Amino acid sequence: MIIVLKKDAAQDVIDHVVEKIKGTGLAVHISKGKERTIIGAIGDESLLSSIQLDALPGVENVMPILKPYKLVSREFRKEGTVIELGGIKIGDRDVMVIAGPCSVENKDSLIDTARKVQASGAKILRGGAFKPRTSPYDFQGLGFDGLKLLSEARKATGLPIISELMDPRDTETFCEYVDIVQIGARNMQNFRLLTEVGKIKKPVLLKRGLSATIKEFLMSAEYIAAQGNSQIILCERGIRTFETATRNTLDLSAVPVLKEETHLPVFVDPSHAVGRWALVAPLAKAAVAVGADGLMIEVHPDPENALCDGAQSLKPSKFAGLMEEVNKVAESIGRRI
Amino acid sequence: MIIVLKKDAAQDVIDHVVEKIKGTGLAVHISKGKERTIIGAIGDESLLSSIQLDALPGVENVMPILKPYKLVSREFRKEGTVIELGGIKIGDRDVMVIAGPCSVENKDSLIDTARKVQASGAKILRGGAFKPRTSPYDFQGLGFDGLKLLSEARKATGLPIISELMDPRDTETFCEYVDIVQIGARNMQNFRLLTEVGKIKKPVLLKRGLSATIKEFLMSAEYIAAQGNSQIILCERGIRTFETATRNTLDLSAVPVLKEETHLPVFVDPSHAVGRWALVAPLAKAAVAVGADGLMIEVHPDPENALCDGAQSLKPSKFAGLMEEVNKVAESIGRRI
Amino acid sequence: MIIVLKKDAAQDVIDHVVEKIKGTGLAVHISKGKERTIIGAIGDESLLSSIQLDALPGVENVMPILKPYKLVSREFRKEGTVIELGGIKIGDRDVMVIAGPCSVENKDSLIDTARKVQASGAKILRGGAFKPRTSPYDFQGLGFDGLKLLSEARKATGLPIISELMDPRDTETFCEYVDIVQIGARNMQNFRLLTEVGKIKKPVLLKRGLSATIKEFLMSAEYIAAQGNSQIILCERGIRTFETATRNTLDLSAVPVLKEETHLPVFVDPSHAVGRWALVAPLAKAAVAVGADGLMIEVHPDPENALCDGAQSLKPSKFAGLMEEVNKVAESIGRRI
Amino acid sequence: MIIVLKKDAAQDVIDHVVEKIKGTGLAVHISKGKERTIIGAIGDESLLSSIQLDALPGVENVMPILKPYKLVSREFRKEGTVIELGGIKIGDRDVMVIAGPCSVENKDSLIDTARKVQASGAKILRGGAFKPRTSPYDFQGLGFDGLKLLSEARKATGLPIISELMDPRDTETFCEYVDIVQIGARNMQNFRLLTEVGKIKKPVLLKRGLSATIKEFLMSAEYIAAQGNSQIILCERGIRTFETATRNTLDLSAVPVLKEETHLPVFVDPSHAVGRWALVAPLAKAAVAVGADGLMIEVHPDPENALCDGAQSLKPSKFAGLMEEVNKVAESIGRRI
């Protein structure tokens, strides 16, 4: 940690800051420049969270040197994490595709969709049972019945299933039904929920919040890891910007940045980011080209009669075409779907 | 709802959209322009949420005409909501000030702070018992012990108390202890939590999410109101923008916009928005000048030894000065603290 | 144009709006719903710019139906614009790569770089002669001497050259030296400069402004086209968001959106967007995968001794590797470098 | 400047960085922590702009300690700059109000408006002669004829006049006609234009760019000051965020931040920020309460027939009411209109 003091900070002010830092057990290094005195706190920066350095008199600026995340950092673990699930490996050479409807609606449609996305190469089935909707008057999902339908689809196809958990009270039931627990963008900083899924033995797919920095995203993953669960998949799904031509702005730069910073697998969800099915294929190809370990794509057999997010859902036939195209891009960089 | 069709949409495409809309019970109004055919769906727009208009073939754009919020809208209720609590009225002529420490730390310090902010004119005591922290390694609050200390401070001073609820499982206990339940910015779209506090009989202070539009903010209030609880206080606390000179950008335009759109009281929290105590006073004055019904301000007897957010906390003596200044501004617009 | 009136708008208010619209020569279509009266103005919406619809009493909202850009729109011209320059075709099947140093520094270094990027497959040489720098104390470029060095590099290699124009007074001289005139992000809404390059006979590469919407970006292209110059290349180069891990957020969704909306070629500059050379290659591959017609990449023989933007510059050897990788991705989607 | 090296940076890497820094004439201070080596460059940081520290091998992060602006900084000059113009003082105790129409339209209307805003207490007359419009098809202003009409209004009322300069070629003519030269938000980083107005002898009002950080805003002011013109007025006018309920988000926190950082007067333009006249009065009051030295407000005698921005223009009678209200707020903080 670097502490920059205000111009002309008096000696007693400097001494006070130094004493505070030493009180946490860290060593101190002082550098007096022409215009500013700078104090370096040397050692484990997390110990400094017990003191309020930026509230001390005479302090102009406090600049952390070390990353605040540990367990999820690439420094902590050099090789990428590979999550094995049934026969598949997430975070390995193959790009994994999660596909399925925005929300689970009924058994026949779900199993039909599952079979079709499986035939096109998807390895995991998605489907919302509990839906976070902006309006209380919109369809909120089938709830636990939705989870049951998903597990029937798994039985029919063998595909592992993923669904979004919104409430800590539902964690146990989710663990009975799903193979991967999803934490949605709006709950990325629902710290109680993160703590809860940190205690389970299943992989967690954590979506980036709409206005979360990459640092905050990794800190939320750290919440899960700190409880003992290191099977975490990160998923970029678009951030909120001033641009309104797409629903959100897919931040594909985040993928290589995350691959540098963390050993966790990184997925991309182009469907939610753009909000329009015609844009999903080009962005899926870009996501693979930039280095994503997996994709999450909405597929619905009859988008215009979907119960939610029809506009961004691909029909199974279009999804099949997308998978072929994406696979070619994957091969061009030495991977495959 | 206005549905704009793509250029050269054929008659069967138009018919299909019309039929879909009529199926929801709404009337249809068609207007053929030179370049585009436009369809108006006349009646209760919420019925249209059951169909995916933007997924229909030939649809270029769907533009809602009516506001999606009802119970919280100014159209629904012309006069402003006034919430009575003990002897005080929130949303009335007087500007209410909530003050207190970021987090509850110990009994003596809390009661001392409570007495001092009360002496300066604060009418409600704040204090965090459960703290949403970006890092799992930072102080997470005293939990239920914090709530107990708050209730002792209420006993000692008579001030009603407010604290943040983070977990639906804690709702009942919160209702025993606090007078106002706070929903924090990170949980503004934690819809399960909103539904839970919609069922209680206590006022709820709902903070705006870091990247929430005013429309989404009101939709979250609607979640609470839809469950039967209309004692809702909205609180602007800064939004996330590209600017880094302040922690967040306090959106004071939101205050008059909200006063137009909703009958609910609107508060402002300048402390969290700016993150530096020296900026709190000017922004508190601006918040009152722009029409806020209340302020929420962090006060700590010893900011440099606070357990969180010391940099943005005012000492009680500085808070007393702020209250005098703010009161003058309040009087200049015909209100008072 | 759709004009939504306030609830309970009286008949004389409606009449006044109708009369105003008719005064511009447009037809009017009135639709009275249960809660709102809506007026449609039918015909050329640009005529309405002469009246201030949103300033009329009783008007709640004004919603344009048609796109404000004409000459640059895909509706105006269905096939993509192909710009021929020397032997190359911009906007055709081949992905064109512009490469070279951030700023022109000296003859030997420039010609050396030009030869190397040419050997790797770059088709156009870039180099800044006038540099828009945030600080007045930073290196501002060699000015016209830089343009002369660029033209010597063209002579030596045959590569067409591009450089940024910052001042309308320099337009004539630029036209003597460069093959493509670049308008930088900070000047995207320098309307006088746009008007000036609208009058020249050379292609213009227009960079998207840091906070420009796609609509505004196209309106700036329309400024150029409206003066008669339709040889315009659009270039996405990152937008400003809250994320600070990369210098800007490269908006790759903008590429397919632009390809829908306009017939103009669309390029991507990953170097400026991310600000770090290690991220340039993955984002260059993503840009090609998403459908960009070209790339603009900074290459410097000795980044640590560059006069600007060293951190984002690739060494020629790394650039050669990038070109090979990018070419594979291009081939996977049926194009090539 | 603090240079953080990558973990395990070898000695020769450290030596290379040190040597580079010493080459600029600065001293070096090395601090080896447990996880990182940190190098402090001591002395005038601007000398480091000649080397590309972040392009050196082994460098993880470069953190400036000093502010990049000098002449405009509060450190450079402790007392606030007061600009005298005719009989008025800008940046002194009185809050100065600039008022007038968005664009100059005709003589009678302009003089009438000038008289009315003067009667209500405005001290400076605004009026656009050259209008930066998003669309090339919108009204672009009367040009030099507009400047002439403004100078006639000055003659009639004695009010000094301000108008926006868009093109360096017009600088001389502007200096003949106007008392204050305005640089608009879209030209905040038009460095050639800034350099040009840095050479004139008239005050310059510089508007903050839509996505400019406060630091960049001050650097643009530094461009002007570096040429010798220190009569600069800064004007906050709303920044671009995700919120669409107002045209832009007025960043009132910027006012006290700027008052800390610079000695220059700070104005606020609420009209352009919010885009709707009904919101102008509350934000004008907030701007004064937060500490603005002046306001810039659009007034038009007949907004619905204005040639631009009618929706945000106040009628003279409403402006008179606003001025009374704003004056009360000004008095409450010890100032006056």
Tab-separated table of N, CA and C in Angstrom, chain A residues 16 20 49 52 54-57 68 70-71 130 132-138 140 166-170 186-187 189-192 196 210-213 216 219 222-223 226 240 303-311, chain B residues 16 20 49 52 54-57 68 70-71 130 132-138 140 166-170 186-187 189-192 196 210-213 216 219 222-223 226 240 303-311:
chain	number	residue	atom	x	y	z
A	16	HIS	N	2.138	10.021	12.841
A	16	HIS	CA	0.858	9.414	13.207
A	16	HIS	C	0.472	8.314	12.204
A	20	LYS	N	0.251	4.214	12.974
A	20	LYS	CA	-0.958	3.445	12.659
A	20	LYS	C	-0.607	2.194	11.849
A	49	SER	N	-6.913	-3.321	6.368
A	49	SER	CA	-8.359	-3.065	6.315
A	49	SER	C	-8.902	-2.775	7.713
A	52	GLN	N	-8.378	2.896	9.016
A	52	GLN	CA	-8.993	3.728	7.995
A	52	GLN	C	-7.951	4.726	7.513
A	54	ASP	N	-7.442	6.267	4.786
A	54	ASP	CA	-7.871	7.477	4.074
A	54	ASP	C	-8.619	8.449	4.973
A	55	ALA	N	-8.867	8.059	6.223
A	55	ALA	CA	-9.493	8.994	7.157
A	55	ALA	C	-8.466	9.682	8.049
A	56	LEU	N	-7.193	9.322	7.913
A	56	LEU	CA	-6.177	9.952	8.759
A	56	LEU	C	-5.882	11.370	8.278
A	57	PRO	N	-5.621	12.274	9.218
A	57	PRO	CA	-5.301	13.650	8.828
A	57	PRO	C	-4.032	13.666	7.983
A	68	PRO	N	-6.596	-7.469	-4.341
A	68	PRO	CA	-7.339	-7.813	-3.124
A	68	PRO	C	-7.857	-9.257	-3.142
A	70	LYS	N	-7.257	-13.341	-3.608
A	70	LYS	CA	-6.130	-14.260	-3.409
A	70	LYS	C	-6.416	-15.628	-3.996
A	71	LEU	N	-7.426	-16.306	-3.426
A	71	LEU	CA	-7.680	-17.700	-3.796
A	71	LEU	C	-8.008	-17.849	-5.276
A	130	PHE	N	-36.563	-20.011	-11.562
A	130	PHE	CA	-36.879	-18.781	-10.840
A	130	PHE	C	-36.299	-17.641	-11.676
A	132	PRO	N	-35.510	-13.667	-12.341
A	132	PRO	CA	-35.451	-12.302	-11.809
A	132	PRO	C	-36.003	-11.331	-12.838
A	133	ARG	N	-37.211	-10.854	-12.643
A	133	ARG	CA	-37.840	-9.963	-13.619
A	133	ARG	C	-37.932	-8.542	-13.072
A	134	THR	N	-37.654	-7.568	-13.902
A	134	THR	CA	-37.717	-6.171	-13.477
A	134	THR	C	-39.105	-5.799	-12.956
A	135	SER	N	-40.123	-6.377	-13.549
A	135	SER	CA	-41.490	-6.051	-13.142
A	135	SER	C	-42.114	-7.171	-12.310
A	136	PRO	N	-42.792	-6.807	-11.207
A	136	PRO	CA	-43.456	-7.841	-10.398
A	136	PRO	C	-44.635	-8.460	-11.128
A	137	TYR	N	-45.047	-7.844	-12.220
A	137	TYR	CA	-46.212	-8.336	-12.942
A	137	TYR	C	-45.820	-9.294	-14.066
A	138	ASP	N	-44.531	-9.495	-14.293
A	138	ASP	CA	-44.111	-10.411	-15.350
A	138	ASP	C	-43.968	-11.838	-14.813
A	140	GLN	N	-42.737	-15.078	-13.425
A	140	GLN	CA	-41.629	-15.228	-12.482
A	140	GLN	C	-41.003	-16.623	-12.505
A	166	MET	N	-31.889	-17.766	-6.624
A	166	MET	CA	-32.094	-16.369	-6.246
A	166	MET	C	-32.200	-16.154	-4.742
A	167	ASP	N	-32.369	-17.217	-3.990
A	167	ASP	CA	-32.715	-17.066	-2.576
A	167	ASP	C	-31.920	-18.087	-1.765
A	168	PRO	N	-31.231	-17.633	-0.720
A	168	PRO	CA	-30.438	-18.589	0.073
A	168	PRO	C	-31.294	-19.732	0.628
A	169	ARG	N	-32.570	-19.473	0.832
A	169	ARG	CA	-33.444	-20.509	1.400
A	169	ARG	C	-33.670	-21.676	0.443
A	170	ASP	N	-33.390	-21.456	-0.849
A	170	ASP	CA	-33.625	-22.516	-1.832
A	170	ASP	C	-32.366	-23.342	-2.127
A	186	ARG	N	-27.770	-9.749	-11.255
A	186	ARG	CA	-28.336	-8.865	-10.225
A	186	ARG	C	-27.967	-9.304	-8.811
A	187	ASN	N	-27.523	-10.536	-8.672
A	187	ASN	CA	-27.124	-11.034	-7.353
A	187	ASN	C	-25.615	-11.180	-7.204
A	189	GLN	N	-23.492	-9.242	-6.157
A	189	GLN	CA	-23.035	-8.754	-4.853
A	189	GLN	C	-24.072	-9.018	-3.760
A	190	ASN	N	-24.831	-10.088	-3.925
A	190	ASN	CA	-25.708	-10.578	-2.856
A	190	ASN	C	-24.809	-11.492	-2.013
A	191	PHE	N	-24.114	-10.859	-1.071
A	191	PHE	CA	-23.014	-11.560	-0.404
A	191	PHE	C	-23.487	-12.753	0.425
A	192	ARG	N	-24.695	-12.691	0.930
A	192	ARG	CA	-25.229	-13.819	1.677
A	192	ARG	C	-25.429	-15.034	0.769
A	196	GLU	N	-23.481	-18.643	0.806
A	196	GLU	CA	-24.235	-19.905	0.828
A	196	GLU	C	-23.715	-20.885	-0.237
A	210	LEU	N	-24.145	-5.964	-13.770
A	210	LEU	CA	-24.280	-4.985	-14.850
A	210	LEU	C	-23.316	-3.819	-14.721
A	211	SER	N	-22.951	-3.478	-13.502
A	211	SER	CA	-22.007	-2.367	-13.364
A	211	SER	C	-20.836	-2.774	-12.496
A	212	ALA	N	-20.502	-4.057	-12.541
A	212	ALA	CA	-19.386	-4.544	-11.726
A	212	ALA	C	-18.077	-4.405	-12.480
A	213	THR	N	-17.071	-3.868	-11.810
A	213	THR	CA	-15.732	-3.883	-12.387
A	213	THR	C	-15.209	-5.321	-12.348
A	216	GLU	N	-14.269	-6.178	-8.847
A	216	GLU	CA	-15.406	-6.553	-7.993
A	216	GLU	C	-15.923	-7.950	-8.347
A	219	MET	N	-13.734	-10.299	-6.719
A	219	MET	CA	-13.957	-10.304	-5.272
A	219	MET	C	-15.198	-11.116	-4.922
A	222	GLU	N	-14.198	-14.543	-4.993
A	222	GLU	CA	-13.400	-14.801	-3.787
A	222	GLU	C	-14.311	-15.120	-2.589
A	223	TYR	N	-15.475	-14.465	-2.520
A	223	TYR	CA	-16.445	-14.782	-1.453
A	223	TYR	C	-16.808	-16.264	-1.466
A	226	ALA	N	-13.683	-18.378	-0.620
A	226	ALA	CA	-13.290	-18.258	0.787
A	226	ALA	C	-14.074	-19.222	1.680
A	240	ARG	N	-23.457	-2.334	-18.292
A	240	ARG	CA	-24.348	-1.212	-18.599
A	240	ARG	C	-23.523	0.001	-19.001
A	303	PRO	N	-39.756	-18.905	-30.398
A	303	PRO	CA	-39.462	-17.662	-29.673
A	303	PRO	C	-40.652	-16.725	-29.524
A	304	GLU	N	-41.514	-16.649	-30.550
A	304	GLU	CA	-42.572	-15.645	-30.434
A	304	GLU	C	-43.624	-16.041	-29.408
A	305	ASN	N	-43.616	-17.315	-29.002
A	305	ASN	CA	-44.524	-17.725	-27.935
A	305	ASN	C	-43.780	-18.054	-26.638
A	306	ALA	N	-42.542	-17.639	-26.531
A	306	ALA	CA	-41.790	-17.862	-25.289
A	306	ALA	C	-42.420	-17.056	-24.162
A	307	LEU	N	-42.191	-17.486	-22.932
A	307	LEU	CA	-42.730	-16.725	-21.803
A	307	LEU	C	-41.794	-15.605	-21.369
A	308	CYS	N	-40.547	-15.657	-21.840
A	308	CYS	CA	-39.689	-14.490	-21.606
A	308	CYS	C	-38.558	-14.443	-22.618
A	309	ASP	N	-38.063	-13.244	-22.855
A	309	ASP	CA	-36.872	-13.023	-23.688
A	309	ASP	C	-36.921	-13.697	-25.054
A	310	GLY	N	-38.098	-13.703	-25.671
A	310	GLY	CA	-38.206	-14.308	-26.996
A	310	GLY	C	-37.292	-13.661	-28.019
A	311	ALA	N	-37.136	-12.343	-27.923
A	311	ALA	CA	-36.392	-11.620	-28.951
A	311	ALA	C	-34.939	-12.044	-29.048
B	16	HIS	N	-50.495	-10.991	-38.735
B	16	HIS	CA	-50.042	-11.862	-37.657
B	16	HIS	C	-49.835	-11.070	-36.357
B	20	LYS	N	-52.049	-11.389	-32.829
B	20	LYS	CA	-51.394	-11.620	-31.538
B	20	LYS	C	-51.880	-10.623	-30.487
B	49	SER	N	-47.393	-8.356	-21.821
B	49	SER	CA	-46.186	-9.055	-21.347
B	49	SER	C	-46.317	-10.560	-21.575
B	52	GLN	N	-44.511	-12.047	-26.910
B	52	GLN	CA	-43.162	-11.558	-27.182
B	52	GLN	C	-43.196	-10.744	-28.463
B	54	ASP	N	-41.534	-8.313	-29.621
B	54	ASP	CA	-40.285	-8.044	-30.336
B	54	ASP	C	-39.675	-9.300	-30.953
B	55	ALA	N	-40.307	-10.444	-30.706
B	55	ALA	CA	-39.828	-11.670	-31.363
B	55	ALA	C	-40.675	-12.011	-32.587
B	56	LEU	N	-41.689	-11.222	-32.860
B	56	LEU	CA	-42.535	-11.528	-34.024
B	56	LEU	C	-41.820	-11.131	-35.311
B	57	PRO	N	-42.015	-11.920	-36.371
B	57	PRO	CA	-41.388	-11.578	-37.649
B	57	PRO	C	-41.900	-10.224	-38.137
B	68	PRO	N	-44.529	1.494	-16.663
B	68	PRO	CA	-44.741	0.117	-16.196
B	68	PRO	C	-45.075	0.048	-14.698
B	70	LYS	N	-47.280	1.188	-11.397
B	70	LYS	CA	-48.647	1.668	-11.172
B	70	LYS	C	-48.831	2.198	-9.764
B	71	LEU	N	-48.697	1.294	-8.765
B	71	LEU	CA	-49.019	1.642	-7.379
B	71	LEU	C	-48.145	2.769	-6.860
B	130	PHE	N	-25.392	-5.561	9.647
B	130	PHE	CA	-24.904	-6.479	8.612
B	130	PHE	C	-24.368	-5.598	7.496
B	132	PRO	N	-22.676	-5.091	3.794
B	132	PRO	CA	-22.307	-5.676	2.490
B	132	PRO	C	-20.934	-5.165	2.078
B	133	ARG	N	-19.906	-5.980	2.211
B	133	ARG	CA	-18.547	-5.546	1.896
B	133	ARG	C	-18.051	-6.222	0.626
B	134	THR	N	-17.372	-5.473	-0.204
B	134	THR	CA	-16.850	-6.021	-1.450
B	134	THR	C	-15.902	-7.195	-1.198
B	135	SER	N	-15.158	-7.129	-0.110
B	135	SER	CA	-14.196	-8.189	0.195
B	135	SER	C	-14.689	-9.098	1.320
B	136	PRO	N	-14.542	-10.411	1.146
B	136	PRO	CA	-14.945	-11.321	2.224
B	136	PRO	C	-14.045	-11.203	3.448
B	137	TYR	N	-12.915	-10.524	3.280
B	137	TYR	CA	-11.967	-10.423	4.380
B	137	TYR	C	-12.183	-9.158	5.209
B	138	ASP	N	-13.107	-8.291	4.792
B	138	ASP	CA	-13.363	-7.067	5.551
B	138	ASP	C	-14.428	-7.312	6.635
B	140	GLN	N	-17.573	-7.559	8.627
B	140	GLN	CA	-18.911	-7.791	8.074
B	140	GLN	C	-20.041	-7.318	8.989
B	166	MET	N	-30.059	-7.788	4.675
B	166	MET	CA	-29.403	-8.369	3.502
B	166	MET	C	-29.937	-9.741	3.129
B	167	ASP	N	-30.705	-10.370	4.027
B	167	ASP	CA	-31.054	-11.777	3.833
B	167	ASP	C	-32.523	-11.974	4.200
B	168	PRO	N	-33.300	-12.591	3.302
B	168	PRO	CA	-34.724	-12.778	3.624
B	168	PRO	C	-34.922	-13.553	4.927
B	169	ARG	N	-33.953	-14.383	5.286
B	169	ARG	CA	-34.097	-15.182	6.502
B	169	ARG	C	-34.049	-14.341	7.782
B	170	ASP	N	-33.548	-13.103	7.651
B	170	ASP	CA	-33.424	-12.251	8.835
B	170	ASP	C	-34.602	-11.294	9.004
B	186	ARG	N	-26.915	-2.662	-3.470
B	186	ARG	CA	-26.553	-3.922	-4.126
B	186	ARG	C	-27.708	-4.918	-4.150
B	187	ASN	N	-28.712	-4.686	-3.319
B	187	ASN	CA	-29.874	-5.573	-3.295
B	187	ASN	C	-31.109	-4.939	-3.920
B	189	GLN	N	-32.214	-5.029	-6.776
B	189	GLN	CA	-32.929	-5.974	-7.624
B	189	GLN	C	-32.820	-7.403	-7.074
B	190	ASN	N	-32.726	-7.501	-5.760
B	190	ASN	CA	-32.845	-8.806	-5.096
B	190	ASN	C	-34.343	-8.991	-4.874
B	191	PHE	N	-34.986	-9.541	-5.899
B	191	PHE	CA	-36.452	-9.496	-5.923
B	191	PHE	C	-37.079	-10.308	-4.803
B	192	ARG	N	-36.384	-11.361	-4.362
B	192	ARG	CA	-36.915	-12.139	-3.245
B	192	ARG	C	-36.943	-11.317	-1.959
B	196	GLU	N	-40.169	-9.979	0.238
B	196	GLU	CA	-40.243	-10.225	1.687
B	196	GLU	C	-40.597	-8.937	2.440
B	210	LEU	N	-26.490	0.866	-8.078
B	210	LEU	CA	-25.405	1.631	-8.680
B	210	LEU	C	-25.585	1.871	-10.168
B	211	SER	N	-26.266	0.948	-10.830
B	211	SER	CA	-26.474	1.167	-12.262
B	211	SER	C	-27.946	1.044	-12.606
B	212	ALA	N	-28.792	1.382	-11.654
B	212	ALA	CA	-30.237	1.285	-11.898
B	212	ALA	C	-30.767	2.565	-12.520
B	213	THR	N	-31.555	2.416	-13.569
B	213	THR	CA	-32.257	3.573	-14.103
B	213	THR	C	-33.366	3.956	-13.120
B	216	GLU	N	-36.145	1.490	-13.391
B	216	GLU	CA	-35.911	0.241	-12.651
B	216	GLU	C	-36.044	0.445	-11.149
B	219	MET	N	-39.578	0.363	-10.425
B	219	MET	CA	-40.109	-1.003	-10.549
B	219	MET	C	-39.771	-1.824	-9.305
B	222	GLU	N	-42.138	-0.870	-6.819
B	222	GLU	CA	-43.423	-1.494	-7.163
B	222	GLU	C	-43.485	-2.936	-6.641
B	223	TYR	N	-42.345	-3.639	-6.658
B	223	TYR	CA	-42.301	-5.009	-6.102
B	223	TYR	C	-42.759	-5.014	-4.643
B	226	ALA	N	-46.494	-3.971	-4.445
B	226	ALA	CA	-47.389	-5.009	-4.959
B	226	ALA	C	-47.718	-6.057	-3.902
B	240	ARG	N	-23.049	4.711	-10.791
B	240	ARG	CA	-21.705	4.420	-11.290
B	240	ARG	C	-21.524	5.039	-12.679
B	303	PRO	N	-13.548	8.990	13.221
B	303	PRO	CA	-13.498	8.371	11.885
B	303	PRO	C	-12.239	7.559	11.622
B	304	GLU	N	-11.085	8.015	12.130
B	304	GLU	CA	-9.868	7.280	11.753
B	304	GLU	C	-9.775	5.924	12.436
B	305	ASN	N	-10.612	5.715	13.447
B	305	ASN	CA	-10.656	4.404	14.069
B	305	ASN	C	-11.977	3.674	13.801
B	306	ALA	N	-12.740	4.155	12.831
B	306	ALA	CA	-13.985	3.481	12.475
B	306	ALA	C	-13.670	2.106	11.895
B	307	LEU	N	-14.652	1.196	11.957
B	307	LEU	CA	-14.415	-0.134	11.378
B	307	LEU	C	-14.756	-0.167	9.892
B	308	CYS	N	-15.464	0.845	9.419
B	308	CYS	CA	-15.630	0.958	7.963
B	308	CYS	C	-15.943	2.380	7.551
B	309	ASP	N	-15.601	2.699	6.314
B	309	ASP	CA	-15.956	3.977	5.687
B	309	ASP	C	-15.592	5.210	6.504
B	310	GLY	N	-14.446	5.158	7.169
B	310	GLY	CA	-14.041	6.309	7.952
B	310	GLY	C	-13.898	7.573	7.127
B	311	ALA	N	-13.408	7.423	5.900
B	311	ALA	CA	-13.104	8.601	5.087
B	311	ALA	C	-14.324	9.451	4.783
